[in-house]
mmCIF file of C-alpha atoms in Angstrom:
data_model
loop_
_atom_site.group_PDB
_atom_site.id
_atom_site.type_symbol
_atom_site.label_atom_id
_atom_site.label_comp_id
_atom_site.label_asym_id
_atom_site.label_seq_id
_atom_site.Cartn_x
_atom_site.Cartn_y
_atom_site.Cartn_z
ATOM 1 C CA MET A 295 76.793 96.661 98.965
ATOM 2 C CA ARG A 296 79.664 98.056 101.317
ATOM 3 C CA LEU A 297 81.908 94.879 100.752
ATOM 4 C CA ARG A 298 80.978 94.612 97.263
ATOM 5 C CA ALA A 299 81.916 98.178 96.124
ATOM 6 C CA MET A 300 84.904 97.676 98.217
ATOM 7 C CA SER A 301 86.369 94.491 96.076
ATOM 8 C CA PHE A 302 86.519 96.765 92.853
ATOM 9 C CA LEU A 303 87.825 100.134 95.020
ATOM 10 C CA LEU A 304 90.805 97.755 96.501
ATOM 11 C CA ALA A 305 91.553 95.208 93.479
ATOM 12 C CA ALA A 306 94.352 96.488 92.841
ATOM 13 C CA VAL A 307 96.737 97.670 95.547
ATOM 14 C CA PHE A 308 96.599 97.725 98.608
ATOM 15 C CA LEU A 309 93.437 99.859 97.629
ATOM 16 C CA VAL A 310 94.401 101.662 94.368
ATOM 17 C CA ALA A 311 95.903 101.000 91.025
ATOM 18 C CA ALA A 312 93.848 99.390 88.639
ATOM 19 C CA THR A 313 91.349 101.463 89.038
ATOM 20 C CA ALA A 314 93.429 104.694 88.175
ATOM 21 C CA SER A 315 93.058 102.813 84.419
ATOM 22 C CA GLY A 316 89.479 103.196 84.145
ATOM 23 C CA GLN A 317 87.825 100.916 82.359
ATOM 24 C CA THR A 318 86.414 100.509 78.537
ATOM 25 C CA PRO A 319 83.128 99.388 77.383
ATOM 26 C CA ALA A 320 84.715 95.238 76.962
ATOM 27 C CA GLN A 321 86.090 95.987 80.372
ATOM 28 C CA ALA A 322 82.485 96.201 82.121
ATOM 29 C CA ALA A 323 81.348 94.168 85.043
ATOM 30 C CA GLN A 324 80.097 90.719 83.468
ATOM 31 C CA THR A 325 77.981 88.278 86.026
ATOM 32 C CA TRP A 326 79.645 85.410 86.792
ATOM 33 C CA PRO A 327 77.749 82.134 88.483
ATOM 34 C CA THR A 328 79.791 82.737 92.108
ATOM 35 C CA GLU A 329 78.884 80.554 94.900
ATOM 36 C CA ASP A 330 79.052 82.096 98.566
ATOM 37 C CA GLY A 331 80.333 79.482 101.140
ATOM 38 C CA SER A 332 81.732 79.862 105.163
ATOM 39 C CA VAL A 333 83.295 77.687 107.414
ATOM 40 C CA VAL A 334 83.775 77.554 111.144
ATOM 41 C CA LEU A 335 87.026 76.732 113.116
ATOM 42 C CA PRO A 336 86.712 76.152 116.519
ATOM 43 C CA ASP A 337 88.897 77.042 119.151
ATOM 44 C CA PHE A 338 91.261 78.777 116.409
ATOM 45 C CA LYS A 339 95.167 79.143 117.721
ATOM 46 C CA PHE A 340 97.351 81.922 116.576
ATOM 47 C CA GLY A 341 101.123 81.825 116.005
ATOM 48 C CA ASP A 342 101.294 84.024 118.763
ATOM 49 C CA GLY A 343 99.130 82.261 121.472
ATOM 50 C CA GLU A 344 96.131 84.132 120.916
ATOM 51 C CA ALA A 345 93.084 82.037 119.934
ATOM 52 C CA LEU A 346 89.523 82.272 119.013
ATOM 53 C CA PRO A 347 86.781 80.554 120.137
ATOM 54 C CA ALA A 348 85.299 80.860 116.264
ATOM 55 C CA LEU A 349 86.793 81.989 113.325
ATOM 56 C CA LYS A 350 84.511 82.251 110.444
ATOM 57 C CA LEU A 351 86.265 82.504 106.764
ATOM 58 C CA HIS A 352 84.293 83.510 103.691
ATOM 59 C CA TYR A 353 84.556 82.670 99.705
ATOM 60 C CA ILE A 354 83.263 82.305 97.216
ATOM 61 C CA THR A 355 83.347 79.936 94.379
ATOM 62 C CA LEU A 356 83.168 79.631 90.179
ATOM 63 C CA GLY A 357 82.595 76.328 88.465
ATOM 64 C CA LYS A 358 82.920 72.646 90.100
ATOM 65 C CA PRO A 359 85.074 70.316 91.825
ATOM 66 C CA HIS A 360 86.732 67.639 89.533
ATOM 67 C CA ARG A 361 88.223 64.613 91.419
ATOM 68 C CA ASP A 362 90.508 62.308 89.759
ATOM 69 C CA ALA A 363 90.714 58.190 89.752
ATOM 70 C CA ALA A 364 92.442 58.211 93.379
ATOM 71 C CA GLY A 365 89.555 60.420 94.388
ATOM 72 C CA HIS A 366 91.738 63.777 94.814
ATOM 73 C CA THR A 367 91.054 67.273 93.594
ATOM 74 C CA ASP A 368 92.860 67.947 90.513
ATOM 75 C CA ASN A 369 91.418 71.169 89.153
ATOM 76 C CA ALA A 370 90.853 73.631 92.412
ATOM 77 C CA VAL A 371 92.502 77.237 91.902
ATOM 78 C CA LEU A 372 93.262 79.069 94.896
ATOM 79 C CA LEU A 373 93.226 83.302 94.273
ATOM 80 C CA LEU A 374 94.384 84.835 96.803
ATOM 81 C CA HIS A 375 93.582 89.171 97.089
ATOM 82 C CA GLY A 376 95.745 92.012 98.307
ATOM 83 C CA THR A 377 95.893 94.019 101.352
ATOM 84 C CA GLY A 378 92.727 95.270 102.502
ATOM 85 C CA GLY A 379 90.637 93.408 100.028
ATOM 86 C CA ASN A 380 88.335 90.223 99.587
ATOM 87 C CA ALA A 381 86.594 87.496 98.180
ATOM 88 C CA HIS A 382 85.321 89.823 95.303
ATOM 89 C CA SER A 383 88.407 91.893 95.072
ATOM 90 C CA LEU A 384 89.809 89.421 91.786
ATOM 91 C CA MET A 385 86.094 89.555 90.346
ATOM 92 C CA ASN A 386 87.348 92.463 89.136
ATOM 93 C CA PRO A 387 86.310 92.940 85.304
ATOM 94 C CA LEU A 388 90.163 93.994 84.400
ATOM 95 C CA PHE A 389 90.833 89.883 86.034
ATOM 96 C CA SER A 390 88.015 87.882 85.690
ATOM 97 C CA ASN A 391 87.340 89.180 82.173
ATOM 98 C CA VAL A 392 90.274 87.735 80.592
ATOM 99 C CA LEU A 393 90.835 84.919 82.370
ATOM 100 C CA PHE A 394 87.389 83.384 83.489
ATOM 101 C CA GLY A 395 85.992 82.508 80.156
ATOM 102 C CA PRO A 396 85.527 79.618 77.645
ATOM 103 C CA GLY A 397 89.016 78.812 76.408
ATOM 104 C CA ALA A 398 91.010 81.969 78.915
ATOM 105 C CA PRO A 399 93.158 80.905 80.929
ATOM 106 C CA LEU A 400 91.055 79.895 84.070
ATOM 107 C CA ASP A 401 88.089 78.895 82.398
ATOM 108 C CA ILE A 402 85.466 78.244 84.917
ATOM 109 C CA THR A 403 84.306 75.393 82.753
ATOM 110 C CA LYS A 404 87.380 73.766 83.276
ATOM 111 C CA TYR A 405 88.629 74.623 86.909
ATOM 112 C CA PHE A 406 87.117 75.177 90.070
ATOM 113 C CA LEU A 407 88.172 78.447 91.663
ATOM 114 C CA ILE A 408 88.514 79.245 95.397
ATOM 115 C CA LEU A 409 88.429 83.133 96.309
ATOM 116 C CA PRO A 410 88.310 83.705 99.775
ATOM 117 C CA ASP A 411 87.833 86.365 102.461
ATOM 118 C CA ASP A 412 91.181 86.446 104.723
ATOM 119 C CA ILE A 413 91.214 86.272 108.365
ATOM 120 C CA GLY A 414 90.507 90.216 108.744
ATOM 121 C CA HIS A 415 88.832 91.051 105.410
ATOM 122 C CA GLY A 416 85.681 90.948 103.813
ATOM 123 C CA GLN A 417 82.872 88.435 104.900
ATOM 124 C CA SER A 418 85.731 86.612 107.352
ATOM 125 C CA SER A 419 86.134 87.494 110.650
ATOM 126 C CA LYS A 420 88.017 90.838 111.958
ATOM 127 C CA PRO A 421 88.427 93.518 114.608
ATOM 128 C CA SER A 422 85.512 95.536 113.122
ATOM 129 C CA ASP A 423 83.098 92.426 114.081
ATOM 130 C CA GLY A 424 83.824 94.039 117.784
ATOM 131 C CA LEU A 425 86.606 93.490 119.454
ATOM 132 C CA HIS A 426 88.460 96.172 118.344
ATOM 133 C CA ALA A 427 91.711 96.719 118.570
ATOM 134 C CA HIS A 428 91.778 93.345 121.332
ATOM 135 C CA PHE A 429 91.297 91.250 118.231
ATOM 136 C CA PRO A 430 94.526 88.620 117.624
ATOM 137 C CA ALA A 431 97.551 90.236 115.936
ATOM 138 C CA TYR A 432 97.581 87.860 112.730
ATOM 139 C CA ASP A 433 100.149 87.432 110.547
ATOM 140 C CA TYR A 434 100.802 85.761 106.989
ATOM 141 C CA ASP A 435 100.989 82.538 108.573
ATOM 142 C CA ASP A 436 97.834 82.601 110.326
ATOM 143 C CA MET A 437 96.275 83.402 107.469
ATOM 144 C CA VAL A 438 97.948 80.542 104.967
ATOM 145 C CA ARG A 439 96.957 77.989 107.721
ATOM 146 C CA SER A 440 93.568 78.846 107.963
ATOM 147 C CA GLN A 441 93.644 78.822 104.327
ATOM 148 C CA ARG A 442 94.724 75.537 104.553
ATOM 149 C CA MET A 443 91.688 74.316 106.918
ATOM 150 C CA MET A 444 89.292 76.034 105.513
ATOM 151 C CA LEU A 445 89.811 73.884 101.879
ATOM 152 C CA ASP A 446 90.063 70.729 104.232
ATOM 153 C CA GLU A 447 86.486 71.586 105.308
ATOM 154 C CA MET A 448 85.577 72.184 101.907
ATOM 155 C CA LYS A 449 87.115 69.208 100.943
ATOM 156 C CA VAL A 450 89.719 70.187 99.000
ATOM 157 C CA ASP A 451 93.122 67.888 99.158
ATOM 158 C CA HIS A 452 95.393 69.195 96.143
ATOM 159 C CA LEU A 453 95.206 72.529 94.617
ATOM 160 C CA ARG A 454 96.310 72.665 90.713
ATOM 161 C CA LEU A 455 97.489 76.864 90.951
ATOM 162 C CA ILE A 456 97.441 79.330 93.943
ATOM 163 C CA LEU A 457 97.737 82.759 92.448
ATOM 164 C CA GLY A 458 98.132 85.587 94.806
ATOM 165 C CA THR A 459 98.336 89.261 94.310
ATOM 166 C CA SER A 460 99.980 91.633 96.204
ATOM 167 C CA MET A 461 99.425 90.464 100.009
ATOM 168 C CA GLY A 462 98.151 87.254 98.087
ATOM 169 C CA CYS A 463 101.676 86.943 96.613
ATOM 170 C CA MET A 464 103.591 86.771 99.738
ATOM 171 C CA GLN A 465 101.054 84.139 101.370
ATOM 172 C CA THR A 466 101.620 82.277 98.066
ATOM 173 C CA PHE A 467 105.436 81.945 98.830
ATOM 174 C CA VAL A 468 104.339 80.906 102.394
ATOM 175 C CA TRP A 469 102.120 78.474 101.332
ATOM 176 C CA GLY A 470 104.698 76.880 99.163
ATOM 177 C CA GLU A 471 107.192 76.344 102.312
ATOM 178 C CA THR A 472 104.830 75.437 104.607
ATOM 179 C CA TYR A 473 102.637 72.841 102.234
ATOM 180 C CA PRO A 474 104.938 71.648 100.039
ATOM 181 C CA GLY A 475 103.517 69.434 97.528
ATOM 182 C CA PHE A 476 99.485 70.844 97.918
ATOM 183 C CA ALA A 477 99.465 72.295 94.531
ATOM 184 C CA ASP A 478 100.778 72.039 91.472
ATOM 185 C CA ALA A 479 101.785 75.186 90.481
ATOM 186 C CA LEU A 480 102.322 78.472 92.072
ATOM 187 C CA ALA A 481 101.782 82.543 90.495
ATOM 188 C CA PRO A 482 103.219 84.678 93.036
ATOM 189 C CA PHE A 483 101.881 88.535 91.472
ATOM 190 C CA ALA A 484 103.240 91.547 92.598
ATOM 191 C CA CYS A 485 105.787 90.978 95.815
ATOM 192 C CA LEU A 486 108.849 89.877 97.168
ATOM 193 C CA PRO A 487 110.080 87.288 99.040
ATOM 194 C CA VAL A 488 111.908 88.998 102.174
ATOM 195 C CA GLN A 489 110.845 90.711 104.729
ATOM 196 C CA ILE A 490 108.750 93.892 104.808
ATOM 197 C CA ALA A 491 111.942 96.673 105.494
ATOM 198 C CA GLY A 492 113.698 99.339 104.035
ATOM 199 C CA ARG A 493 110.653 102.475 102.821
ATOM 200 C CA ASN A 494 108.098 99.052 102.033
ATOM 201 C CA ARG A 495 107.863 98.518 106.457
ATOM 202 C CA MET A 496 108.265 102.927 106.731
ATOM 203 C CA MET A 497 105.176 103.757 104.525
ATOM 204 C CA ARG A 498 103.323 101.008 106.140
ATOM 205 C CA TYR A 499 103.945 101.801 109.731
ATOM 206 C CA MET A 500 103.521 105.592 109.328
ATOM 207 C CA ALA A 501 100.177 104.350 107.716
ATOM 208 C CA ILE A 502 99.544 102.659 111.108
ATOM 209 C CA GLU A 503 100.624 105.089 113.455
ATOM 210 C CA ALA A 504 98.766 107.887 111.618
ATOM 211 C CA ILE A 505 95.808 106.545 112.574
ATOM 212 C CA LYS A 506 96.483 105.627 116.279
ATOM 213 C CA GLN A 507 98.137 108.980 116.982
ATOM 214 C CA ASP A 508 95.113 110.507 116.197
ATOM 215 C CA PRO A 509 92.896 111.340 119.255
ATOM 216 C CA ALA A 510 89.935 110.249 118.140
ATOM 217 C CA TRP A 511 91.133 106.660 117.527
ATOM 218 C CA MET A 512 90.989 106.049 121.291
ATOM 219 C CA GLY A 513 92.559 103.034 121.795
ATOM 220 C CA GLY A 514 90.582 101.216 118.846
ATOM 221 C CA GLU A 515 87.116 101.813 120.578
ATOM 222 C CA TYR A 516 86.224 105.014 118.624
ATOM 223 C CA LYS A 517 82.968 105.536 117.829
ATOM 224 C CA THR A 518 83.158 107.296 114.694
ATOM 225 C CA GLU A 519 85.704 107.204 112.740
ATOM 226 C CA PRO A 520 89.104 109.063 113.912
ATOM 227 C CA VAL A 521 89.012 111.097 110.527
ATOM 228 C CA GLU A 522 92.221 112.719 110.130
ATOM 229 C CA GLY A 523 94.194 109.952 111.191
ATOM 230 C CA LEU A 524 92.538 107.708 108.396
ATOM 231 C CA ARG A 525 92.983 109.576 105.573
ATOM 232 C CA THR A 526 96.527 110.482 105.868
ATOM 233 C CA ALA A 527 96.626 106.371 106.427
ATOM 234 C CA ASN A 528 94.636 106.395 102.904
ATOM 235 C CA GLU A 529 97.058 109.237 101.841
ATOM 236 C CA MET A 530 99.933 106.597 102.223
ATOM 237 C CA LEU A 531 98.336 103.945 100.546
ATOM 238 C CA LEU A 532 97.586 106.376 97.565
ATOM 239 C CA VAL A 533 100.920 106.981 97.333
ATOM 240 C CA MET A 534 101.997 103.642 97.337
ATOM 241 C CA GLY A 535 99.816 101.884 94.690
ATOM 242 C CA SER A 536 100.715 104.957 91.979
ATOM 243 C CA SER A 537 102.082 104.240 88.783
ATOM 244 C CA PRO A 538 103.466 107.823 87.690
ATOM 245 C CA LEU A 539 103.079 107.330 83.744
ATOM 246 C CA GLN A 540 98.891 106.097 84.556
ATOM 247 C CA MET A 541 98.800 109.306 87.286
ATOM 248 C CA GLN A 542 100.351 111.949 84.603
ATOM 249 C CA LYS A 543 98.093 110.491 82.026
ATOM 250 C CA THR A 544 94.906 110.626 84.261
ATOM 251 C CA ALA A 545 95.554 113.830 85.877
ATOM 252 C CA PRO A 546 97.739 115.899 83.152
ATOM 253 C CA THR A 547 96.713 118.945 85.182
ATOM 254 C CA ARG A 548 96.558 120.631 88.958
ATOM 255 C CA GLU A 549 92.731 120.814 88.734
ATOM 256 C CA LEU A 550 92.638 117.371 87.542
ATOM 257 C CA ALA A 551 95.224 115.922 90.281
ATOM 258 C CA GLU A 552 93.306 117.329 92.854
ATOM 259 C CA GLN A 553 89.997 116.104 91.662
ATOM 260 C CA TYR A 554 91.472 112.594 91.759
ATOM 261 C CA VAL A 555 92.599 112.619 95.222
ATOM 262 C CA ASP A 556 89.566 114.485 96.110
ATOM 263 C CA ARG A 557 87.291 111.799 94.514
ATOM 264 C CA TYR A 558 89.852 108.771 95.892
ATOM 265 C CA LEU A 559 89.405 109.902 99.547
ATOM 266 C CA ALA A 560 85.633 109.672 99.405
ATOM 267 C CA ARG A 561 85.569 106.366 98.632
ATOM 268 C CA THR A 562 88.524 105.426 100.651
ATOM 269 C CA MET A 563 87.097 106.910 103.575
ATOM 270 C CA ALA A 564 83.743 105.632 103.291
ATOM 271 C CA ALA A 565 84.441 102.041 102.559
ATOM 272 C CA THR A 566 87.551 101.968 105.430
ATOM 273 C CA ASP A 567 87.219 101.021 109.141
ATOM 274 C CA ALA A 568 90.335 102.362 110.735
ATOM 275 C CA ASN A 569 90.990 99.221 113.051
ATOM 276 C CA ASP A 570 90.806 96.968 110.339
ATOM 277 C CA MET A 571 93.073 98.598 108.383
ATOM 278 C CA ILE A 572 95.739 98.472 111.566
ATOM 279 C CA PHE A 573 95.820 94.963 111.223
ATOM 280 C CA TYR A 574 95.718 94.038 108.070
ATOM 281 C CA VAL A 575 98.315 96.310 107.321
ATOM 282 C CA ASN A 576 100.550 94.993 110.050
ATOM 283 C CA ALA A 577 100.291 91.147 109.517
ATOM 284 C CA SER A 578 103.081 92.014 107.013
ATOM 285 C CA ARG A 579 105.400 92.383 109.838
ATOM 286 C CA ASN A 580 107.068 89.100 110.431
ATOM 287 C CA TYR A 581 106.886 87.698 106.684
ATOM 288 C CA ASP A 582 110.052 86.561 105.471
ATOM 289 C CA PRO A 583 110.307 83.461 103.806
ATOM 290 C CA SER A 584 113.638 84.521 102.086
ATOM 291 C CA PRO A 585 115.721 81.644 104.675
ATOM 292 C CA LYS A 586 113.516 78.912 102.772
ATOM 293 C CA LEU A 587 113.192 79.358 99.533
ATOM 294 C CA ALA A 588 114.976 76.216 98.377
ATOM 295 C CA SER A 589 111.922 74.201 99.840
ATOM 296 C CA ILE A 590 109.872 75.244 97.542
ATOM 297 C CA SER A 591 109.235 72.252 95.345
ATOM 298 C CA ALA A 592 106.345 73.571 92.424
ATOM 299 C CA PRO A 593 107.063 74.928 89.915
ATOM 300 C CA VAL A 594 106.999 79.099 90.500
ATOM 301 C CA LEU A 595 105.775 81.399 87.779
ATOM 302 C CA TRP A 596 106.835 85.230 89.480
ATOM 303 C CA ILE A 597 105.714 88.246 87.890
ATOM 304 C CA ASN A 598 106.445 91.544 89.064
ATOM 305 C CA SER A 599 106.326 95.367 87.164
ATOM 306 C CA ALA A 600 108.502 97.191 86.718
ATOM 307 C CA ASP A 601 106.627 100.767 87.759
ATOM 308 C CA ASP A 602 105.948 98.490 91.118
ATOM 309 C CA TYR A 603 106.646 101.446 93.628
ATOM 310 C CA ILE A 604 106.229 98.729 96.476
ATOM 311 C CA ASN A 605 108.337 96.055 95.266
ATOM 312 C CA PRO A 606 110.660 98.693 93.049
ATOM 313 C CA PRO A 607 112.862 96.742 90.382
ATOM 314 C CA GLU A 608 116.249 98.797 91.155
ATOM 315 C CA LEU A 609 116.657 96.843 94.712
ATOM 316 C CA GLY A 610 117.499 93.234 92.942
ATOM 317 C CA ILE A 611 115.815 91.660 95.063
ATOM 318 C CA ALA A 612 114.302 89.268 92.782
ATOM 319 C CA GLU A 613 116.601 88.326 89.931
ATOM 320 C CA ASN A 614 118.762 87.149 93.293
ATOM 321 C CA LEU A 615 116.192 85.128 95.302
ATOM 322 C CA VAL A 616 114.599 83.048 92.330
ATOM 323 C CA LYS A 617 117.669 81.304 91.993
ATOM 324 C CA ARG A 618 116.854 79.446 95.101
ATOM 325 C CA MET A 619 114.161 78.070 94.085
ATOM 326 C CA ALA A 620 114.263 74.833 91.609
ATOM 327 C CA HIS A 621 111.867 75.149 89.468
ATOM 328 C CA ALA A 622 110.933 79.096 89.120
ATOM 329 C CA ARG A 623 111.039 81.723 86.572
ATOM 330 C CA PHE A 624 110.812 85.860 87.523
ATOM 331 C CA ILE A 625 109.476 88.218 84.965
ATOM 332 C CA LEU A 626 109.645 91.810 85.172
ATOM 333 C CA LEU A 627 106.864 93.231 82.839
ATOM 334 C CA PRO A 628 108.201 96.670 81.238
ATOM 335 C CA ILE A 629 106.709 99.869 82.045
ATOM 336 C CA SER A 630 104.087 100.249 79.102
ATOM 337 C CA ASP A 631 100.736 102.325 78.221
ATOM 338 C CA ALA A 632 99.112 98.472 79.714
ATOM 339 C CA THR A 633 100.805 98.826 83.191
ATOM 340 C CA ARG A 634 99.266 100.030 86.069
ATOM 341 C CA GLY A 635 102.273 100.141 88.755
ATOM 342 C CA HIS A 636 101.740 98.004 91.734
ATOM 343 C CA GLY A 637 97.906 97.135 90.579
ATOM 344 C CA THR A 638 99.554 95.466 87.428
ATOM 345 C CA HIS A 639 98.666 92.187 89.494
ATOM 346 C CA THR A 640 95.076 92.926 88.432
ATOM 347 C CA VAL A 641 95.399 93.724 84.848
ATOM 348 C CA ALA A 642 95.172 90.098 83.242
ATOM 349 C CA ALA A 643 96.048 90.926 79.742
ATOM 350 C CA VAL A 644 99.254 92.144 80.729
ATOM 351 C CA TRP A 645 100.191 88.556 81.465
ATOM 352 C CA LYS A 646 97.735 86.302 80.649
ATOM 353 C CA ASP A 647 99.740 84.620 78.202
ATOM 354 C CA TYR A 648 102.738 84.065 80.554
ATOM 355 C CA LEU A 649 100.187 82.381 82.819
ATOM 356 C CA ALA A 650 97.969 80.363 79.851
ATOM 357 C CA GLU A 651 101.643 79.043 78.638
ATOM 358 C CA PHE A 652 102.837 77.781 82.516
ATOM 359 C CA LEU A 653 99.264 76.167 83.016
ATOM 360 C CA LYS A 654 100.356 74.020 80.637
ATOM 361 C CA ALA A 655 103.908 73.269 80.762
ATOM 362 C CA THR A 656 102.616 72.091 84.874
ATOM 363 C CA GLU A 657 99.625 69.873 83.336
ATOM 364 C CA PRO A 658 99.989 66.852 85.656
ATOM 365 C CA LYS A 659 101.141 63.907 83.218
ATOM 366 C CA PRO A 660 98.301 61.012 83.284
#
């Protein structure tokens, strides 16, 4: 129950934004025929030289794999969650109800959807399993390499599409550079393919340090959560994922604003492990695909929203870097009643038509 609660809590931004909007009855949770699976990767070596004797990766799937005349999988779609999420994050009704049904862009009668728990998340190997602060300091390269190894174990040798949100967006760029030709198309939503620096890194660093400087953290060997540091870190993430327009509409009075914060903190504090948070927030520390963007050969549909506090459009980074990729299109969604800040990546109704058009345009020729 804890993991399932986290999935809907964290589905939108690091931990926040899609849930800020509320849901209509039409967006109520739908039961989907998911299947659970896991692989164990023996003696997994991380990029910094550390290793785990056994790295467990959990995943869920929907639909069935299909193979072409040559025996290669031709309908597999890898869906990558954001920081602090898990395999169930993109089962959020705002995403799944819009995309997975009959005739929808990711119709599960047509596609084989694969949603992994990344390293450090969900039911995959993570610090809170027992190693605490001694868990290997994984990064996005480790995550992508483990995803590829997971697919090998699943006998999936080709992907129709990789769609990633937030952290998954960044991993999508890493996929495009690391494994060219493995996917027919890439759809990174809500990120920038540059080093995490400036205000973005400052906020992450402050969240990490808030936990580490809490005396109750005890170098990661706490018996109960370091609540003061964890509270501050969760407050930082609330701000990072916020949408001014939606928060003003949701909490137009002082009382409602304070109640919103109190409810948010009650949920997040109950569902967050401090060591896990330190590791997954810090996993972006050496991310920077910008030098090799020209090596991405697959078509790219890259979508950000103008009210994304984590990836603010005024930096002008996307418009410059999209030119480095031969077959990339960048779309900046304007602020509207439908956008949800950084969490717009989970509100599929806003961008599903772009995805449907992209899938049609990138359909492999027979």
